[in-house]
């Protein structure tokens, strides 16, 4: 929405003093507004008063195991949920509960406070959470060892990391938005994928690139003692738009979003129950491609931009052999990409099975998984990229250039040390697991289908990589792994936290939980699953 004269706002940053008298801030804002009204008699003037802590860049880190909150968390968490559930405004409007150390970026040696960070709906205001925040702080103060723990409410929500719908004409962004070289013959871990179609906006019929996600890697599955078969792994929410019942509408501020799911549609059924290999409707679900047409369109645009710039340079240096060679290289690269799609080499595979949204692990972790049966000529491997893929942080030196070798457990959390992920948009990034799991409620689906909140492993950005996007839209499905090449789990969403680098923490489904879910499928057949190591 474009701001108007009626939105004229004076933004004031001030020092917040927590003396318990919140009316002082409201009164100060009123005095300023009245003062400004004396100078702007013909228009509405608004005043927003913010503590400087809310606008300065922040950094986050995990809480060390020795802090008493780690051991006390099960009891503390239960009390936080009790307080939230007794708040009419918050009981249905909280989204995530995370425990982190939070400090300010510019102050290298400043203390990073242990903080219980609670994310709530954008529709709420400070007045909705001031009383529950006071109750939580008061409860913590009764435990002498926890009196240094801060409580912070902020607006936001769980952000699933499938890349949203987008017009093909939108300019490409960073280097992971397009592929400068030739498209790979086989699809490696961390590649993007999407449905084999364009979508149309209802109403209006505007043509749109479909949502995209990440092919995290590959596992093998054996059904009824048949030969083992290799499948690609991603998130269920990355393939929903290929299921009948999914459609697109224009939401608030012209945001593109999924329309309400029709009752009893195939999408409604799969959201609730998932689907196994015997599900009768699998053939109605769209096939998938890699690279996605979104990345294909942006790759063609990249070459067009380069060709236009080189052509302009030729006007200043006619016949320059180096410029002529560069022009020819881009023209030929673009032609190869067009031929790749024209010849059908983008075809990747079809859905084999999926979890839906209601599946949980034995520890209440969210199972948000889909397996794709891959066309033989596109089958990739779990080869970890080389060191050059890690631009701003230390790479997993032992694993680089090697296959993932086994499964480890996220349950070891921070004891795992530095861990790694490969996303199709943010690329190779580094982080570590928190000692304390996060409670997560998916706004769009959990309340709609009556699902409870889940308890998730929390993967936090490496502070040494601050300033780089840690994970973002398009990274859903990315594999997480250790420095020695053991598979830990699958990323499915994140939480940005205000004034912290983009989605500085993520939520991960444990690898063993994925394997156990497949092994325990019940459709009259027996299933066995394992990591693909070739």
XYZ file of C-alpha atoms in Angstrom:
534
model
C 0.000 0.000 0.000
C 1.408 3.396 -0.979
C 1.706 5.864 1.945
C -0.512 8.951 1.730
C -0.533 12.377 3.352
C -2.700 10.860 6.065
C 0.246 8.628 7.027
C 2.593 11.492 7.958
C 4.447 10.094 10.977
C 7.141 11.444 13.271
C 9.387 8.606 14.425
C 11.170 9.286 17.713
C 13.876 7.039 19.175
C 14.343 7.345 22.928
C 15.997 5.634 25.877
C 13.693 3.003 27.390
C 13.812 2.920 31.188
C 11.979 -0.057 32.639
C 10.567 1.641 35.733
C 7.179 -0.055 35.474
C 5.344 3.110 34.409
C 4.356 2.402 30.803
C 1.988 5.396 30.765
C 4.972 7.756 30.528
C 5.602 6.664 26.941
C 1.964 7.042 25.923
C 1.824 10.467 27.561
C 5.058 11.587 25.880
C 3.734 10.512 22.477
C 0.507 12.432 23.109
C 2.411 15.620 24.060
C 4.502 15.379 20.890
C 1.446 14.737 18.743
C -0.340 17.759 20.179
C 2.761 19.870 19.572
C 2.998 18.772 15.942
C -0.730 19.310 15.412
C -0.146 22.979 16.169
C 2.085 23.199 13.087
C 0.087 20.883 10.768
C -3.497 21.999 11.200
C -4.743 20.666 7.862
C -3.479 17.091 8.034
C -3.335 14.176 10.447
C -0.038 13.720 12.248
C 1.024 10.477 13.921
C 3.810 9.945 16.436
C 5.643 6.656 16.940
C 7.923 6.470 19.968
C 10.443 3.615 19.952
C 13.148 2.506 22.326
C 16.510 2.554 20.559
C 16.896 -1.150 21.411
C 14.156 -1.937 18.865
C 15.905 -0.371 15.880
C 19.592 -1.194 16.275
C 21.045 -4.235 14.477
C 21.181 -7.273 16.724
C 23.058 -10.571 16.803
C 22.016 -13.884 18.286
C 23.736 -16.992 19.637
C 22.797 -20.151 21.478
C 22.558 -20.351 25.263
C 25.420 -22.376 26.745
C 24.628 -25.716 28.381
C 25.796 -24.545 31.811
C 23.173 -21.800 32.071
C 20.528 -22.851 34.634
C 17.669 -22.113 32.220
C 18.690 -25.140 30.116
C 18.024 -27.582 32.951
C 14.980 -25.667 34.180
C 13.384 -25.218 30.752
C 10.775 -28.041 30.894
C 9.245 -26.513 34.042
C 9.649 -22.903 32.862
C 8.121 -23.711 29.475
C 5.056 -25.267 31.088
C 4.480 -22.093 33.115
C 4.910 -19.889 30.027
C 2.279 -21.919 28.190
C -0.039 -21.675 31.192
C 0.307 -17.879 31.225
C -0.202 -17.604 27.468
C -3.252 -19.876 27.474
C -4.868 -17.713 30.165
C -4.406 -14.593 28.021
C -7.404 -14.162 25.674
C -5.350 -12.148 23.179
C -2.351 -14.528 23.076
C -3.786 -18.011 23.402
C -4.496 -18.320 19.666
C -2.041 -15.678 18.457
C 1.434 -16.851 19.496
C 3.637 -18.485 16.839
C 7.062 -19.397 18.244
C 8.836 -19.605 21.607
C 12.638 -19.557 21.274
C 15.480 -19.258 23.798
C 18.560 -17.380 22.588
C 21.300 -15.000 23.597
C 20.523 -11.649 21.953
C 22.834 -8.619 21.809
C 23.691 -5.638 19.627
C 25.813 -6.043 16.506
C 27.850 -2.860 16.845
C 28.976 -3.569 20.411
C 31.476 -6.368 20.000
C 32.012 -6.939 23.711
C 28.504 -6.112 24.923
C 26.721 -8.821 26.903
C 24.235 -10.924 24.981
C 21.279 -11.425 27.282
C 19.667 -14.833 27.674
C 16.230 -14.128 26.229
C 12.956 -16.016 26.027
C 11.745 -14.674 22.678
C 8.021 -15.095 21.961
C 6.685 -14.285 18.506
C 3.045 -13.232 18.239
C 0.623 -12.273 15.492
C 1.081 -9.015 13.586
C -2.420 -7.926 14.631
C -1.384 -7.577 18.298
C 0.024 -4.536 20.071
C 2.166 -3.947 23.150
C -0.918 -3.672 25.356
C -1.881 -7.263 24.498
C 1.291 -8.801 25.919
C 2.413 -6.404 28.667
C 0.545 -8.300 31.390
C 1.665 -11.836 30.309
C 5.235 -10.535 29.931
C 5.097 -9.152 33.471
C 3.744 -12.490 34.750
C 6.564 -14.459 33.071
C 9.231 -12.074 34.395
C 7.706 -12.300 37.879
C 7.745 -16.089 37.701
C 11.408 -16.115 36.648
C 12.299 -13.762 39.510
C 11.136 -16.415 41.994
C 13.997 -18.592 40.752
C 17.156 -16.836 41.896
C 19.305 -18.461 39.232
C 17.051 -17.165 36.431
C 16.798 -13.505 37.394
C 19.160 -12.556 34.545
C 16.799 -14.026 31.907
C 14.984 -11.466 29.747
C 11.539 -11.916 28.178
C 10.800 -10.397 24.792
C 7.547 -10.372 22.812
C 7.704 -9.321 19.178
C 5.429 -9.538 16.188
C 6.203 -12.059 13.452
C 5.423 -15.641 12.506
C 6.872 -18.963 11.490
C 8.076 -18.496 7.934
C 7.981 -21.600 5.769
C 10.833 -21.419 3.328
C 9.239 -22.353 0.024
C 9.787 -19.474 -2.385
C 6.434 -17.760 -3.026
C 4.646 -17.094 -6.292
C 6.226 -14.412 -8.407
C 5.905 -12.783 -11.801
C 8.481 -14.063 -14.331
C 9.278 -10.425 -15.177
C 10.558 -9.624 -11.674
C 14.300 -8.791 -11.711
C 16.556 -11.514 -10.333
C 18.349 -10.802 -7.089
C 21.586 -12.352 -5.824
C 23.787 -15.012 -7.401
C 21.604 -17.897 -6.181
C 18.628 -16.488 -8.121
C 20.065 -17.690 -11.429
C 22.569 -20.167 -12.878
C 25.371 -18.456 -14.780
C 26.944 -21.632 -16.173
C 25.372 -24.624 -17.863
C 22.548 -26.454 -16.121
C 23.764 -29.607 -14.346
C 23.067 -32.956 -15.971
C 22.194 -34.457 -12.584
C 20.566 -32.723 -9.610
C 22.939 -32.357 -6.642
C 21.924 -31.753 -3.035
C 20.831 -28.162 -2.481
C 19.285 -27.742 -5.959
C 16.060 -25.863 -6.565
C 12.947 -27.490 -8.032
C 9.356 -26.566 -8.832
C 6.215 -27.755 -10.615
C 6.200 -28.171 -14.379
C 3.732 -25.363 -15.055
C 3.039 -21.671 -14.679
C 0.267 -20.573 -12.353
C -2.369 -17.925 -12.951
C -3.640 -15.356 -10.502
C -7.363 -15.459 -9.698
C -8.985 -13.245 -10.760
C -7.102 -11.600 -13.624
C -5.162 -14.504 -15.091
C -1.661 -12.998 -14.624
C 1.034 -15.590 -15.372
C 3.206 -16.492 -12.366
C 6.254 -18.564 -11.576
C 5.236 -21.293 -9.135
C 6.688 -21.653 -5.626
C 10.032 -23.423 -5.397
C 11.916 -25.400 -2.780
C 15.184 -27.265 -2.246
C 16.094 -30.857 -3.043
C 17.892 -31.532 0.231
C 19.445 -34.813 -0.834
C 18.642 -38.475 -1.387
C 17.557 -41.517 0.614
C 16.837 -45.115 -0.362
C 13.599 -46.974 0.353
C 12.824 -50.679 0.128
C 9.178 -51.760 -0.210
C 8.196 -55.385 0.519
C 11.712 -56.783 0.038
C 11.913 -55.369 -3.479
C 15.204 -53.813 -4.635
C 16.184 -50.585 -2.878
C 15.142 -47.459 -4.782
C 16.612 -43.976 -4.473
C 14.359 -40.917 -3.870
C 14.848 -37.173 -3.542
C 13.882 -35.562 -0.214
C 12.179 -32.195 0.273
C 9.381 -30.672 2.377
C 5.708 -31.457 1.928
C 4.813 -27.766 1.873
C 7.119 -27.337 -1.156
C 4.979 -29.676 -3.276
C 1.473 -28.631 -2.137
C 0.955 -26.280 -5.074
C 1.151 -29.260 -7.447
C -1.852 -30.916 -5.778
C -5.425 -30.401 -7.074
C -7.227 -27.960 -4.792
C -4.432 -25.383 -4.648
C -5.126 -21.961 -6.199
C -3.770 -18.436 -6.024
C -5.320 -15.173 -4.890
C -4.075 -11.665 -4.254
C -3.982 -10.915 -0.534
C -3.382 -7.756 1.513
C -0.904 -5.290 -0.030
C -1.083 -7.317 -3.265
C 0.768 -10.246 -1.693
C 0.270 -13.487 -3.622
C -1.029 -16.304 -1.465
C -2.781 -19.660 -1.467
C -6.569 -19.453 -1.495
C -8.584 -21.267 1.171
C -8.285 -25.005 0.667
C -11.632 -26.470 -0.504
C -13.097 -29.030 1.877
C -12.687 -32.643 0.710
C -10.360 -31.594 -2.131
C -7.284 -33.736 -2.715
C -5.153 -30.994 -1.129
C -7.377 -31.005 1.958
C -7.076 -34.794 2.255
C -3.284 -34.777 1.848
C -2.819 -31.859 4.253
C -4.626 -33.936 6.874
C -3.339 -37.428 6.183
C -0.466 -37.339 3.705
C -0.269 -39.979 0.979
C 1.574 -43.242 0.489
C 2.697 -44.873 -2.766
C -0.701 -46.584 -3.134
C -2.721 -43.374 -3.003
C -5.063 -43.420 -6.023
C -4.688 -39.713 -6.824
C -0.891 -39.575 -7.193
C -1.118 -39.487 -10.999
C -3.200 -36.285 -10.815
C -0.399 -34.410 -9.052
C 1.824 -32.306 -11.301
C 5.334 -33.555 -12.102
C 8.361 -31.532 -10.997
C 11.353 -29.990 -12.751
C 14.873 -28.914 -11.848
C 15.968 -26.250 -12.363
C 12.609 -24.611 -11.779
C 11.206 -22.351 -14.488
C 11.580 -19.533 -12.002
C 15.360 -19.983 -11.923
C 15.342 -20.707 -15.669
C 13.616 -17.385 -16.408
C 16.015 -15.483 -14.169
C 18.990 -17.251 -15.787
C 17.799 -16.179 -19.243
C 17.324 -12.659 -17.906
C 20.886 -12.716 -16.541
C 22.238 -13.530 -20.005
C 20.006 -10.898 -21.654
C 21.306 -8.243 -19.252
C 24.902 -9.253 -19.943
C 24.298 -9.299 -23.712
C 22.788 -5.802 -23.588
C 25.741 -4.447 -21.603
C 28.293 -6.089 -23.879
C 26.487 -4.841 -26.983
C 26.644 -1.308 -25.565
C 30.367 -1.745 -24.894
C 30.914 -2.787 -28.524
C 29.675 0.601 -29.660
C 32.666 2.163 -27.890
C 35.121 -0.538 -29.028
C 33.910 -1.975 -32.357
C 35.509 -5.299 -33.233
C 37.247 -5.714 -29.878
C 38.026 -9.469 -29.838
C 37.621 -9.909 -26.058
C 34.238 -8.193 -26.060
C 33.160 -10.181 -29.122
C 34.127 -13.412 -27.374
C 32.187 -12.439 -24.236
C 29.122 -11.638 -26.367
C 29.338 -14.978 -28.151
C 29.760 -16.853 -24.831
C 26.546 -15.402 -23.387
C 24.571 -15.925 -26.588
C 25.660 -19.565 -26.756
C 25.005 -20.130 -23.017
C 21.487 -18.737 -23.380
C 20.876 -20.954 -26.430
C 21.988 -24.039 -24.459
C 19.604 -23.199 -21.619
C 16.684 -22.776 -24.022
C 17.536 -26.092 -25.662
C 17.720 -27.773 -22.222
C 14.030 -26.992 -21.607
C 12.957 -27.469 -25.221
C 14.445 -30.979 -25.185
C 12.702 -31.880 -21.913
C 15.885 -32.256 -19.892
C 14.347 -30.215 -17.056
C 11.977 -33.091 -16.146
C 12.908 -34.215 -12.627
C 10.332 -36.562 -11.136
C 6.960 -37.242 -9.526
C 5.608 -37.522 -5.995
C 6.147 -40.908 -4.340
C 4.810 -40.222 -0.838
C 4.258 -37.282 1.505
C 3.568 -36.604 5.175
C 0.876 -33.933 5.130
C 0.865 -31.342 7.923
C -0.416 -33.399 10.852
C 2.387 -35.970 11.163
C 4.533 -35.724 14.312
C 7.527 -37.608 15.639
C 7.504 -39.374 19.002
C 8.990 -36.161 20.461
C 6.303 -33.921 18.901
C 8.583 -32.788 16.080
C 6.950 -31.763 12.824
C 7.338 -34.264 9.949
C 7.025 -32.048 6.856
C 8.457 -34.396 4.223
C 7.899 -35.474 0.622
C 9.813 -38.050 -1.417
C 10.075 -37.673 -5.193
C 10.689 -40.550 -7.592
C 13.428 -39.133 -9.818
C 13.915 -39.620 -13.556
C 17.004 -41.820 -13.895
C 19.006 -39.347 -15.987
C 18.533 -36.603 -13.345
C 19.413 -38.634 -10.256
C 22.029 -36.853 -8.154
C 23.922 -37.781 -4.986
C 24.625 -36.592 -1.448
C 27.983 -35.103 -2.387
C 28.867 -32.133 -0.152
C 30.007 -29.090 -2.187
C 33.656 -28.022 -2.180
C 35.071 -25.428 0.216
C 34.506 -22.556 -2.219
C 30.735 -22.827 -1.644
C 31.140 -21.373 1.876
C 31.672 -17.678 1.191
C 31.489 -16.107 4.656
C 32.102 -18.856 7.172
C 34.270 -21.867 7.842
C 33.390 -24.864 5.612
C 33.075 -28.469 6.836
C 36.624 -29.322 5.837
C 36.335 -33.089 6.365
C 33.055 -33.414 4.453
C 33.742 -31.091 1.498
C 33.860 -32.989 -1.782
C 32.761 -36.202 -0.047
C 29.498 -38.128 0.201
C 27.373 -37.950 3.330
C 28.339 -41.105 5.183
C 25.755 -41.815 7.889
C 22.959 -40.427 10.054
C 23.559 -38.516 13.270
C 20.905 -37.090 15.584
C 19.888 -33.481 16.159
C 19.207 -34.682 19.707
C 22.862 -34.032 20.530
C 22.084 -30.375 19.719
C 24.914 -27.960 20.583
C 27.242 -30.880 21.388
C 27.416 -31.416 17.625
C 29.492 -28.246 17.304
C 29.331 -26.260 14.099
C 26.837 -27.677 11.611
C 25.996 -26.873 7.985
C 23.220 -26.628 5.394
C 22.908 -26.205 1.612
C 19.877 -24.201 0.446
C 18.923 -23.455 -3.137
C 18.745 -19.689 -2.480
C 21.104 -18.891 0.395
C 23.616 -21.527 -0.618
C 26.063 -22.976 1.921
C 25.722 -21.548 5.429
C 26.922 -22.448 8.905
C 25.282 -22.562 12.317
C 24.798 -24.656 15.416
C 21.900 -26.242 17.257
C 20.458 -24.693 20.388
C 20.450 -26.674 23.644
C 16.778 -25.718 24.000
C 14.126 -26.727 21.488
C 11.604 -24.183 20.205
C 7.822 -24.461 20.332
C 6.321 -23.688 16.925
C 2.762 -23.110 15.744
C 2.107 -22.846 12.005
C -0.392 -20.014 11.668
C -1.960 -21.065 8.368
C -2.493 -24.766 9.039
C -2.302 -25.828 12.700
C -5.422 -23.910 13.850
C -7.299 -24.592 10.600
C -6.860 -28.356 10.898
C -6.840 -28.581 14.686
C -3.170 -29.617 14.905
C -1.211 -28.871 18.109
C 1.984 -26.846 18.195
C 5.209 -28.758 17.597
C 8.548 -28.794 19.423
C 11.480 -28.295 17.073
C 15.248 -28.431 16.936
C 16.440 -24.859 16.562
C 19.353 -24.232 14.175
C 20.972 -20.831 14.912
C 23.186 -18.808 12.589
C 26.916 -18.811 13.241
C 27.696 -15.328 14.678
C 30.896 -15.313 12.584
C 28.723 -15.332 9.463
C 26.683 -12.293 10.533
C 25.588 -10.070 7.659
C 24.974 -12.950 5.281
C 21.493 -14.316 4.644
C 21.409 -17.489 6.739
C 18.348 -19.028 5.149
C 15.450 -17.634 3.191
C 12.523 -18.426 0.917
C 13.455 -21.300 -1.377
C 15.638 -23.122 1.187
C 12.897 -25.430 2.487
C 13.997 -29.051 2.239
C 17.714 -28.327 2.720
C 19.777 -31.043 4.408
C 21.674 -30.204 7.617
C 24.868 -32.144 8.344
C 27.988 -32.280 10.528
C 31.572 -31.395 9.748
C 32.347 -35.097 9.189
C 29.483 -35.564 6.743
C 26.718 -37.072 8.873
C 23.128 -36.187 7.972
C 21.273 -34.425 10.789
C 17.927 -33.375 9.379
C 15.803 -31.312 6.986
C 15.120 -27.554 7.297
C 11.462 -26.588 6.953
C 11.093 -22.999 8.191
C 12.613 -20.082 10.036
C 12.097 -17.037 12.172
C 13.654 -13.704 11.340
C 13.634 -11.852 14.694
C 13.613 -8.072 14.354
C 16.848 -6.397 13.233
C 18.739 -9.657 12.909
C 20.130 -10.951 9.584
C 17.503 -12.687 7.458
C 15.993 -15.736 9.178
C 18.868 -16.103 11.611
C 17.361 -19.233 13.100
C 15.711 -22.203 11.474
C 13.710 -25.260 12.478
C 14.820 -28.745 11.522
C 13.161 -32.164 11.313
C 15.520 -34.801 12.703
C 16.921 -37.217 10.094
C 16.200 -40.278 12.204
C 12.602 -39.104 12.644
C 12.284 -39.023 8.834
C 13.632 -42.573 8.577
C 11.386 -43.801 11.424
C 8.295 -42.220 9.827
C 8.927 -44.099 6.561
C 9.730 -47.355 8.359
C 6.431 -47.138 10.256
C 4.140 -46.390 7.298
C 1.012 -48.498 7.526
C -0.639 -49.345 4.210
C -0.332 -53.121 4.241
C 3.300 -53.129 3.098
C 6.615 -53.016 4.932
C 9.031 -50.142 4.363
C 12.715 -49.691 5.147
C 14.623 -46.440 4.610
C 18.269 -45.408 4.794
C 20.560 -42.579 3.687
C 21.813 -42.957 0.113
C 25.610 -43.118 0.249
C 26.368 -43.427 -3.466
